[in-house]
Amino acid sequence: MSVIDKSEKKVLMITGATLALFIFSILYARGKYNDAPECLPFDKTYETPKVNKLDDKTYQVYAVAQMWQFQPSQIYIPVGAEVDFFLTSKDVVHGFNIAEKNVNMMAVYGNINKTTVKFDKPGVYKITCHEYCGVGHQNMQAEVIVNDPAATK
């Protein structure tokens, strides 16, 4: 029968506690900061670019990337709107980055990516392609224009 030395036992306990803390931290962060885009089953209806207004603060944007543009190229929403972006591509792989909103998705032919973004401040949020897609890549942009409805009345 082997006997564990006191110092070995102490090292094993500290290692176990550190490992348990590490695993707890990973699980906690995964639950709290899980804003990764969803992948949805492909459907041809997502290939038609459009903006749907569900109510005063909820919108759906069906964004389509193709050489070298995003459609719709301008999206108008009010301050405080929550927008579900459904993204696909009609040709090659494109990137989809919304400035100042921490949105980073890939537009892949035959796939649908979805994420939800809330726009709390008025302004123009640029959408750019961050995946080199060809000779016109640098021109591939769109924008989300967030208006304050009280300012226009």
XYZ file of C-alpha atoms in Angstrom:
153
model
C 0.000 0.000 0.000
C 1.407 3.313 -1.028
C 1.191 6.338 1.142
C 0.882 9.789 -0.398
C 3.274 12.317 0.938
C 1.691 15.380 2.610
C 3.282 17.785 0.126
C 2.102 15.656 -2.841
C -1.400 15.631 -1.391
C -1.289 19.422 -1.047
C -0.125 19.841 -4.684
C -2.887 17.504 -5.891
C -5.533 19.450 -3.943
C -4.302 22.822 -5.269
C -4.182 21.431 -8.819
C -7.699 20.019 -8.488
C -9.045 23.313 -7.116
C -7.343 25.266 -9.914
C -8.747 22.891 -12.539
C -12.246 23.144 -11.033
C -12.006 26.957 -11.064
C -10.854 26.884 -14.694
C -13.739 24.633 -15.787
C -16.257 26.752 -13.857
C -14.903 29.922 -15.524
C -15.217 28.404 -19.011
C -18.799 27.278 -18.379
C -19.754 30.629 -16.839
C -18.280 32.639 -19.727
C -19.908 30.351 -22.279
C -23.326 30.991 -20.770
C -22.885 34.714 -20.209
C -21.064 35.772 -23.387
C -22.486 33.390 -25.951
C -23.255 35.790 -28.805
C -21.973 33.569 -31.571
C -24.088 33.620 -34.717
C -26.503 30.760 -35.277
C -26.395 28.588 -38.387
C -29.873 27.952 -39.793
C -31.012 25.397 -42.368
C -30.755 26.844 -45.877
C -33.919 28.032 -47.600
C -34.188 29.934 -50.903
C -36.404 32.583 -49.242
C -33.287 33.964 -47.532
C -31.801 34.854 -50.943
C -34.250 37.732 -51.381
C -32.870 40.857 -49.660
C -35.449 42.686 -47.557
C -36.165 44.455 -44.288
C -39.222 43.345 -42.324
C -40.652 45.491 -39.565
C -42.243 43.209 -36.982
C -43.194 46.030 -34.573
C -41.887 49.501 -33.650
C -38.659 48.119 -32.145
C -38.160 44.764 -33.841
C -36.854 44.242 -37.363
C -35.606 41.398 -39.523
C -32.973 42.016 -42.192
C -32.419 39.402 -44.885
C -28.939 40.428 -46.061
C -27.503 38.926 -49.233
C -23.828 39.214 -50.146
C -22.678 38.875 -53.717
C -19.833 40.249 -55.780
C -19.295 43.049 -54.666
C -22.211 44.349 -52.720
C -24.535 43.761 -49.833
C -28.263 43.972 -50.390
C -30.035 45.856 -48.938
C -27.254 48.435 -49.061
C -28.983 50.874 -46.689
C -31.071 49.827 -43.729
C -33.101 52.452 -41.851
C -34.199 51.706 -38.296
C -35.140 53.784 -35.249
C -33.032 54.168 -32.118
C -33.537 51.279 -29.727
C -34.452 48.812 -32.470
C -33.469 45.182 -32.161
C -32.565 43.646 -35.500
C -32.269 39.993 -36.472
C -29.778 39.718 -39.336
C -30.126 36.670 -41.598
C -27.087 36.490 -43.865
C -26.316 34.409 -46.933
C -24.203 34.638 -50.091
C -25.124 34.115 -53.734
C -21.583 33.268 -54.831
C -18.365 33.055 -52.797
C -17.526 33.491 -49.120
C -17.855 37.060 -47.837
C -17.360 38.658 -44.448
C -19.976 40.749 -42.647
C -18.715 43.143 -40.007
C -20.856 45.884 -38.457
C -18.649 48.632 -37.045
C -19.034 49.398 -33.342
C -21.419 46.467 -32.777
C -19.041 43.506 -32.428
C -20.759 41.624 -35.252
C -18.496 39.358 -37.249
C -20.202 36.791 -39.476
C -19.406 34.893 -42.630
C -21.714 34.853 -45.646
C -21.393 31.421 -47.211
C -23.303 30.173 -50.257
C -25.885 27.596 -49.210
C -25.814 28.604 -45.530
C -27.714 31.059 -43.353
C -26.096 32.822 -40.404
C -28.211 34.708 -37.903
C -27.400 37.171 -35.179
C -29.364 39.771 -33.236
C -28.131 43.317 -32.668
C -29.619 46.167 -30.661
C -28.926 49.725 -31.843
C -29.166 52.054 -28.825
C -27.479 55.128 -30.304
C -28.273 57.115 -33.462
C -25.690 57.087 -36.222
C -24.473 55.368 -39.339
C -23.025 51.907 -38.744
C -20.855 50.734 -41.622
C -21.030 47.144 -42.782
C -17.896 45.907 -44.503
C -16.714 42.691 -46.056
C -13.672 41.475 -44.137
C -13.023 38.344 -46.211
C -11.150 38.915 -49.459
C -13.669 37.956 -52.162
C -12.221 39.307 -55.390
C -11.103 42.416 -57.253
C -14.020 44.592 -56.030
C -13.726 43.493 -52.410
C -12.676 46.935 -51.124
C -15.960 48.464 -52.350
C -18.205 45.934 -50.662
C -20.013 47.986 -48.057
C -23.467 48.784 -46.729
C -24.772 50.773 -43.798
C -27.307 50.684 -41.022
C -28.746 54.162 -40.485
C -30.169 54.562 -37.016
C -32.404 57.606 -36.719
C -33.830 59.230 -33.674
C -37.560 59.472 -34.536
C -37.996 62.345 -32.044
C -35.402 64.423 -33.949
C -37.357 64.234 -37.238
C -40.714 65.343 -35.763
